[in-house]
Short mmCIF file of C-alpha atoms (C1' of nucleotides) in Angstrom, two decimals:
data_model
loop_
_atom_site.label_atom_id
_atom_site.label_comp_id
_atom_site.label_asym_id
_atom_site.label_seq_id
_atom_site.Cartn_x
_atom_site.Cartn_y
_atom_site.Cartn_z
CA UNK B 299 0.00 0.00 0.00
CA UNK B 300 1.43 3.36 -1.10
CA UNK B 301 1.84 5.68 1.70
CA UNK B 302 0.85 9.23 0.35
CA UNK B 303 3.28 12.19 1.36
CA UNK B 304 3.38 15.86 1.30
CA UNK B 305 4.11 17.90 -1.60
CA UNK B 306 4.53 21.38 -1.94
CA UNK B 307 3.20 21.20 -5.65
CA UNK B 308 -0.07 19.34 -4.33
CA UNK B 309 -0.65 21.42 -1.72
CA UNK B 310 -0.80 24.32 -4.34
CA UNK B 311 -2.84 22.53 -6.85
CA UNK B 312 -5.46 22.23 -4.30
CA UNK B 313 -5.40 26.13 -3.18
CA UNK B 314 -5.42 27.02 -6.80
CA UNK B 315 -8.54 24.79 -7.81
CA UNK B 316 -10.26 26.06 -4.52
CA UNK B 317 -9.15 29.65 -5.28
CA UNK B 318 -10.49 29.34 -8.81
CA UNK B 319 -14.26 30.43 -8.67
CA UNK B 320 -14.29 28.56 -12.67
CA UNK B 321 -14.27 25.03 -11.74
CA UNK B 322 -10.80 24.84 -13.87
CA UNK B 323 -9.49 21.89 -16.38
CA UNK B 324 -5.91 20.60 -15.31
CA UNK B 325 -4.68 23.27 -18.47
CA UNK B 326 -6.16 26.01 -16.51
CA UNK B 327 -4.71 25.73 -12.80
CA UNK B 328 -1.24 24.69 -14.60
CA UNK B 329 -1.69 28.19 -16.34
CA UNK B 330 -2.11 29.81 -13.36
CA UNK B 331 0.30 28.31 -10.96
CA UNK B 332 2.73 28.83 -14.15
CA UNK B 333 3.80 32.41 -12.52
CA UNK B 334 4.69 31.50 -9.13
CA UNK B 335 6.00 27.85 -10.36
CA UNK B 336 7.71 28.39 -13.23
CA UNK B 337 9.20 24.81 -13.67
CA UNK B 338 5.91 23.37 -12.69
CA UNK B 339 4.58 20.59 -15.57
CA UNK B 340 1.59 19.71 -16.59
CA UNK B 341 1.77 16.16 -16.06
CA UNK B 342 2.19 17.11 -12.69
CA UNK B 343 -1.04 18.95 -12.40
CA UNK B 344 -2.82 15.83 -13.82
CA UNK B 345 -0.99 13.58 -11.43
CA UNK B 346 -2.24 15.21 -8.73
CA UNK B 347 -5.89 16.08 -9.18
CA UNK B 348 -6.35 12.68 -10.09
CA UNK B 349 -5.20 11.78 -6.86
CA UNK B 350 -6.72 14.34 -4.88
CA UNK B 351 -10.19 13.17 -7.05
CA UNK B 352 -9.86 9.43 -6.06
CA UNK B 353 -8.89 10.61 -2.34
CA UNK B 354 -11.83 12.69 -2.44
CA UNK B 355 -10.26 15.41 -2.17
CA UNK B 356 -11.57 16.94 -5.43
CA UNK B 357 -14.53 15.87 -7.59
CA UNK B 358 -14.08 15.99 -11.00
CA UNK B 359 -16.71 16.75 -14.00
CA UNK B 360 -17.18 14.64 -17.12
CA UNK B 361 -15.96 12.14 -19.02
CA UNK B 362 -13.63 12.73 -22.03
CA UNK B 363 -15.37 10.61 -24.64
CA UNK B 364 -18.41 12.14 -27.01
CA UNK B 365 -21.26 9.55 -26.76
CA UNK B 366 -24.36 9.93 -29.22
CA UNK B 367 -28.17 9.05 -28.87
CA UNK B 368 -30.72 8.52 -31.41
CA UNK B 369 -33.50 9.37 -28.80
CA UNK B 370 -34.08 12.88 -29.33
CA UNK B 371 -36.80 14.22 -26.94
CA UNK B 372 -34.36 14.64 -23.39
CA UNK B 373 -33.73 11.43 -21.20
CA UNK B 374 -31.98 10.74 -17.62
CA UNK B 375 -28.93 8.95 -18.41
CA UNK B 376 -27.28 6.47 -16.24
CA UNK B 377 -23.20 5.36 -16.53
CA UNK B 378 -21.32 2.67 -15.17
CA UNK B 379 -18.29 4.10 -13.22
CA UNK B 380 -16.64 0.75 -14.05
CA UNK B 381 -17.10 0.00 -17.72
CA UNK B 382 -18.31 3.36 -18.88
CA UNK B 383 -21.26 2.12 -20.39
CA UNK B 384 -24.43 4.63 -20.85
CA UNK B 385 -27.53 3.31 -20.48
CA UNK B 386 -31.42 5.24 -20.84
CA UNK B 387 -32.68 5.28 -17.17
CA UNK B 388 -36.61 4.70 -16.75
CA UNK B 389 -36.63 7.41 -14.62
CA UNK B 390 -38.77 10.88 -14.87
CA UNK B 391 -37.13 13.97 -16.73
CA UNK B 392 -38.49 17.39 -15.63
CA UNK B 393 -38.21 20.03 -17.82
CA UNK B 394 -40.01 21.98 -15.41
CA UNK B 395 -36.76 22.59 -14.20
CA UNK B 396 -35.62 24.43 -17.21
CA UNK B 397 -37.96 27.21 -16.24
CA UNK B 398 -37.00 27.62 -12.64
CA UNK B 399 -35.37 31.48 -11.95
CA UNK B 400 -31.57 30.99 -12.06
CA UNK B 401 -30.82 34.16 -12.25
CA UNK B 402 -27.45 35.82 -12.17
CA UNK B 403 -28.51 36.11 -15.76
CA UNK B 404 -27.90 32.98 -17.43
CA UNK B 405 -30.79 31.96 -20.06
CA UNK B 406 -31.62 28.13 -19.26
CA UNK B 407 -31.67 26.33 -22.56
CA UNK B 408 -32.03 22.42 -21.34
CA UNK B 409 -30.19 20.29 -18.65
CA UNK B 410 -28.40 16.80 -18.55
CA UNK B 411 -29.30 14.32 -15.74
CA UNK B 412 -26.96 11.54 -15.54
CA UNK B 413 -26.80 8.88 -12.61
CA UNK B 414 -23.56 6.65 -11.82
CA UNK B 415 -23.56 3.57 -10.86
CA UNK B 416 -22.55 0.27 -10.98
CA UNK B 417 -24.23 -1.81 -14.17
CA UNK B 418 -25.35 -5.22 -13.31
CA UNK B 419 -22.46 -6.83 -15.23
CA UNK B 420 -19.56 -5.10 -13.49
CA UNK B 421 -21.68 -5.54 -9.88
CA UNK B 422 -21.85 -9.28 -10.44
CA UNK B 423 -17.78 -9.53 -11.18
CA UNK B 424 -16.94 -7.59 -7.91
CA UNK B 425 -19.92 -6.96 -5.94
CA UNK B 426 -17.86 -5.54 -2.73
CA UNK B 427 -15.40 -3.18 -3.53
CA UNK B 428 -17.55 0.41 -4.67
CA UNK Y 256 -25.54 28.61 -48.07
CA UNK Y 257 -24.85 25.04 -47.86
CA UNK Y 258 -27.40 22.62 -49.13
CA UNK Y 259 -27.03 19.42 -47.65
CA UNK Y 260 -27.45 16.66 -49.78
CA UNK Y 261 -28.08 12.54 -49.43
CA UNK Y 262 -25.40 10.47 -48.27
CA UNK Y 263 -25.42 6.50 -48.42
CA UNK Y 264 -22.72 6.59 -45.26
CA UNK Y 265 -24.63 9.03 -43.28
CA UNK Y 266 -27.37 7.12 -43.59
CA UNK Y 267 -25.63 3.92 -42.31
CA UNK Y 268 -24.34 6.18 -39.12
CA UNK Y 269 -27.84 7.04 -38.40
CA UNK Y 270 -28.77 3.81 -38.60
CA UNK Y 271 -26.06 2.60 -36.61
CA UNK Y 272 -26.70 5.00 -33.50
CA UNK Y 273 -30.27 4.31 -33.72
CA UNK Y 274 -29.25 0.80 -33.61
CA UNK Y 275 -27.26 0.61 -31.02
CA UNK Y 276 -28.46 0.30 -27.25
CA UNK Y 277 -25.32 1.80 -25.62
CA UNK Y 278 -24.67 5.11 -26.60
CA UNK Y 279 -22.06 4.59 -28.84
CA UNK Y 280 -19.12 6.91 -28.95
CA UNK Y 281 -17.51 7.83 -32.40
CA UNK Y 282 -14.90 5.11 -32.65
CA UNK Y 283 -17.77 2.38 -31.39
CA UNK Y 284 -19.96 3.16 -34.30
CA UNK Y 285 -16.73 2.98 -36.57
CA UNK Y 286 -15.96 -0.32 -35.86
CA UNK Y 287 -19.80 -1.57 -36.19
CA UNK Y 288 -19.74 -0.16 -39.40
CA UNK Y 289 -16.00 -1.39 -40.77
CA UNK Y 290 -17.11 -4.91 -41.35
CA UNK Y 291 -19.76 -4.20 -43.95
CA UNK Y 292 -17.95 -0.47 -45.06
CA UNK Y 293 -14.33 -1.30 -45.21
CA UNK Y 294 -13.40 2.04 -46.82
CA UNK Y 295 -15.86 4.29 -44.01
CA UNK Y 296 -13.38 6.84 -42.38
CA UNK Y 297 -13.20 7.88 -38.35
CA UNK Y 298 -13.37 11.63 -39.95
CA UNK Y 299 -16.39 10.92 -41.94
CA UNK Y 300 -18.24 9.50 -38.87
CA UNK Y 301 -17.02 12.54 -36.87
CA UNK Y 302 -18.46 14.62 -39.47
CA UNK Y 303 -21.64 13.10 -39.63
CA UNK Y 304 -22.47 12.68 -35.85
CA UNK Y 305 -21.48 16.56 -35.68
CA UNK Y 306 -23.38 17.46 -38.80
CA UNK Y 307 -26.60 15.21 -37.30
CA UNK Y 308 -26.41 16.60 -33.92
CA UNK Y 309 -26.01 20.40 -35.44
CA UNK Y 310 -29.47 19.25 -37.35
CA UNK Y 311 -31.35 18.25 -34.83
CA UNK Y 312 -31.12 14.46 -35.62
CA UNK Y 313 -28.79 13.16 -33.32
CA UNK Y 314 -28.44 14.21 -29.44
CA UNK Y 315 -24.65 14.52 -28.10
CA UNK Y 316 -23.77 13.99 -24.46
CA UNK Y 317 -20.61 15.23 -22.93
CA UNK Y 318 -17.79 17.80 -23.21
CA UNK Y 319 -14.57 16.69 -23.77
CA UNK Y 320 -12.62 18.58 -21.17
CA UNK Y 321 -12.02 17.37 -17.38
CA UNK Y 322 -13.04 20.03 -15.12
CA UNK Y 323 -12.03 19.79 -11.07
CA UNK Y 324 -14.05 21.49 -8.32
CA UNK Y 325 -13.30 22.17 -4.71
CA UNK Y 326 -16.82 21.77 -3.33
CA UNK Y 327 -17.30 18.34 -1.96
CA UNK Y 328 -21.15 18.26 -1.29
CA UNK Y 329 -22.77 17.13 -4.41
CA UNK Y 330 -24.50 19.75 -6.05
CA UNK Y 331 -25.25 21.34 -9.31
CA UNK Y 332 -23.73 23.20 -12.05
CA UNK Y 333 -24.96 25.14 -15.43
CA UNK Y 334 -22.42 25.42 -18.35
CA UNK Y 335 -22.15 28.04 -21.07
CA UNK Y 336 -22.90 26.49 -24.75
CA UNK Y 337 -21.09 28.81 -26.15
CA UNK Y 338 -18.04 29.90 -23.76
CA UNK Y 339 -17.96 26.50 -21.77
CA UNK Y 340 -17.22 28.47 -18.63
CA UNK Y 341 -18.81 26.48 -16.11
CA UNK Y 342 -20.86 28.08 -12.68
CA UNK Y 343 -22.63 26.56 -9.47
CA UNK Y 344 -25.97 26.97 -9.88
CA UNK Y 345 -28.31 28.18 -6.69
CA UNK Y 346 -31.17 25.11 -7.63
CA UNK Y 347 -31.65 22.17 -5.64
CA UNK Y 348 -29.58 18.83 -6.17
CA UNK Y 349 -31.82 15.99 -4.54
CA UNK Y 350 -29.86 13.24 -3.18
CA UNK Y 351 -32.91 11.03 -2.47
CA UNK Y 352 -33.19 10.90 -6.50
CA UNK Y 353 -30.54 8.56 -6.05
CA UNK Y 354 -32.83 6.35 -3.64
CA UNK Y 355 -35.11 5.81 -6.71
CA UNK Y 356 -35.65 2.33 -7.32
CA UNK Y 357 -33.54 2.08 -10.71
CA UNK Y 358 -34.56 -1.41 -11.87
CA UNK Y 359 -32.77 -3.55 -13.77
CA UNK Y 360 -29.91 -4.50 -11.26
CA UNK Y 361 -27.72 -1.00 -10.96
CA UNK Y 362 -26.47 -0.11 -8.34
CA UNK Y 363 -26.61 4.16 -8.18
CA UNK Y 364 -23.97 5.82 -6.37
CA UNK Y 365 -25.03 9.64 -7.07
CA UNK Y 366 -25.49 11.22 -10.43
CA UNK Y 367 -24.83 14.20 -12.00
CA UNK Y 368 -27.64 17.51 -12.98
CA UNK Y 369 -25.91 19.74 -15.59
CA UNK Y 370 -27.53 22.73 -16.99
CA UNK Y 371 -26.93 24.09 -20.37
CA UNK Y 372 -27.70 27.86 -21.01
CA UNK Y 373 -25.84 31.02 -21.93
CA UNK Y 374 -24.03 32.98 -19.27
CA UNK Y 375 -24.67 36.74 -19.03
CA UNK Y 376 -21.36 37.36 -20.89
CA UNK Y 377 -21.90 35.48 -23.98
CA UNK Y 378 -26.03 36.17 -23.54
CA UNK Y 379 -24.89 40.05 -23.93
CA UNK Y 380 -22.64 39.92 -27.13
CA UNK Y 381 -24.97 37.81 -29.22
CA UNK Y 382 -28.86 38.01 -27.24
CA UNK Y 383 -30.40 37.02 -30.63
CA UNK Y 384 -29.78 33.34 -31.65
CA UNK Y 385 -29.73 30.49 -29.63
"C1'" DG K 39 18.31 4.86 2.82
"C1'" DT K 40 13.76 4.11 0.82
"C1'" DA K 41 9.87 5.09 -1.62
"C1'" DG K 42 7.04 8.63 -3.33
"C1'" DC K 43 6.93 12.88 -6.20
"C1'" DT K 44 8.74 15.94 -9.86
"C1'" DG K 45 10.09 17.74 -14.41
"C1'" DC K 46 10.74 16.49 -18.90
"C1'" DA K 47 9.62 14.37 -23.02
"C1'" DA K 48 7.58 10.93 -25.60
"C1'" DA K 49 3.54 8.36 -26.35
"C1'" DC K 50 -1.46 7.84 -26.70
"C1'" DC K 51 -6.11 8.66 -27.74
"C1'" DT K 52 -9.75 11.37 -29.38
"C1'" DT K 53 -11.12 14.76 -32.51
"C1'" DT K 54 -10.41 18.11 -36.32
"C1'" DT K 55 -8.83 19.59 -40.80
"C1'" DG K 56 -6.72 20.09 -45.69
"C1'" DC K 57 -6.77 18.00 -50.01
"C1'" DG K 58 -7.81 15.74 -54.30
"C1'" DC K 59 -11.19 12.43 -56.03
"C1'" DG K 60 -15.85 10.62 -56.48
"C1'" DA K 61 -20.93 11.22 -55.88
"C1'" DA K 62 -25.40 13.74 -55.75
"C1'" DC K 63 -27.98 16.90 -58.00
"C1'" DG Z 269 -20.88 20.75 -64.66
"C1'" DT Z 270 -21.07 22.31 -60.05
"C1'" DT Z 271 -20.95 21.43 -55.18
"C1'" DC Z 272 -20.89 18.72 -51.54
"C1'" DG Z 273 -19.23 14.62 -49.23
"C1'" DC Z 274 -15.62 10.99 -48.81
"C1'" DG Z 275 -11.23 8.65 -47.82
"C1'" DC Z 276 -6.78 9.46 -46.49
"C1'" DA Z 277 -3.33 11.28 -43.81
"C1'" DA Z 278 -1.48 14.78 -41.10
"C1'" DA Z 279 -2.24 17.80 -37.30
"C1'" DA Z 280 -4.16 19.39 -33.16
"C1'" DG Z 281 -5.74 19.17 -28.58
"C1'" DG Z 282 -6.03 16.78 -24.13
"C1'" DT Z 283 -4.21 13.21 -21.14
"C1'" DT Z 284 -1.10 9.51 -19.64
"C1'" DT Z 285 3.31 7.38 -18.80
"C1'" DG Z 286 8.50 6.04 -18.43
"C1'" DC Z 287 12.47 7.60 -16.48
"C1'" DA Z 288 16.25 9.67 -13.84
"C1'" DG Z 289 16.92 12.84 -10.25
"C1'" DC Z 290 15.06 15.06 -6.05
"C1'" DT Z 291 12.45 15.16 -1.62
"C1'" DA Z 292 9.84 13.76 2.49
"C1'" DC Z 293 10.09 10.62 5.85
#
DNA sequence: GTAGCTGCAAACCTTTTGCGCGAAC
DNA sequence: GTTCGCGCAAAAGGTTTGCAGCTAC
């Protein structure tokens, strides 16, 4: 079992992703730590939110891969955090939420819903471990 | 102005999303199609999933950019469609959604509400089409 | 001293694009 | 015949990884 340790770089990966008010990609903390780290690297940065993410430390948005869907009118999606598959999820869509106030001025155009979870394949190969 | 005229191999991606029961991602409908297109190209599928989604005809999920954020307790955020900037969002994330009974043997472990729109910035250079 | 972490660079994967040929109209 | 779409290949992001040296313990 690895036995995490500090790091000066880590420590300032975290401040500048909780500094950032823009929910940055790994490209956009390495640009800004770039100043005051000069010989910081980007494979660095990756290194260590993906650690701080699996630690919990972090939670990350998205996936990296463009899926498509032939049903058109809008559908809860749900994704296996194991195999990555997408599935449709028999489960109510609102677009009554579309039309809530946000405010701050955004105009609401449509919303995603997607649940993860474990698909009944991957559950049955390792059913403890989540 | 572009007229867009019929094309056997968009046809055959169409069919091949609507085919499909897992979302498929670019390369995935590639390789269902190679065996009976030999010659099909990964650009021309790219182009065609784009070029369907653009019309209306195909639905896209996903960004392809990992974004990190600070704030542990699940909750929700709205993303620019034209900027990608992405903002918390002052609406209610429901964790006994995840409680739902799902069916069909997954196991949920949270899930994910993402709002589209267009943020004040973007909504202010361009307010006419959406 | 040992093992984890870093910077660097190369590799990888997904997606986009330029170009000349073939297809739809 | 004129445009648009295709296959091919190269390029362009974004992300991961191998390695030798450095650092926390």
């Amino acid at each position: 079992m690895k036995v995490q340790r500090f790091s000066q770089q880590r420590e300032r990966i975290y401040e500048a992703v909780r500094a950032s008010m823009e929910h940055p990609s790994a490209q956009m903390v390495y640009e800004a730590l770039r100043p005051e780290m000069p010989r910081l690297s980007l494979g660095t940065v990756y290194r260590n939110l993906h650690q701080m993410a699996q630690e919990g430390r972090l939670r990350e948005l998205e996936g990296p891969v463009a899926r498509f869907d032939a049903v058109l009118p809008p559908h809860t999606h749900i994704r296996c955090i194991r195999c990555g598959q997408v599935a449709d999820l028999a489960l109510p869509y609102d677009p009554a939420l579309d039309w809530e106030p946000a405010g701050d001025g955004w105009a609401i155009t449509g919303h995603e819903l997607v649940f993860n979870g474990v698909c009944p394949a991957c559950g049955a190969e390792q059913p403890s471990e989540i």
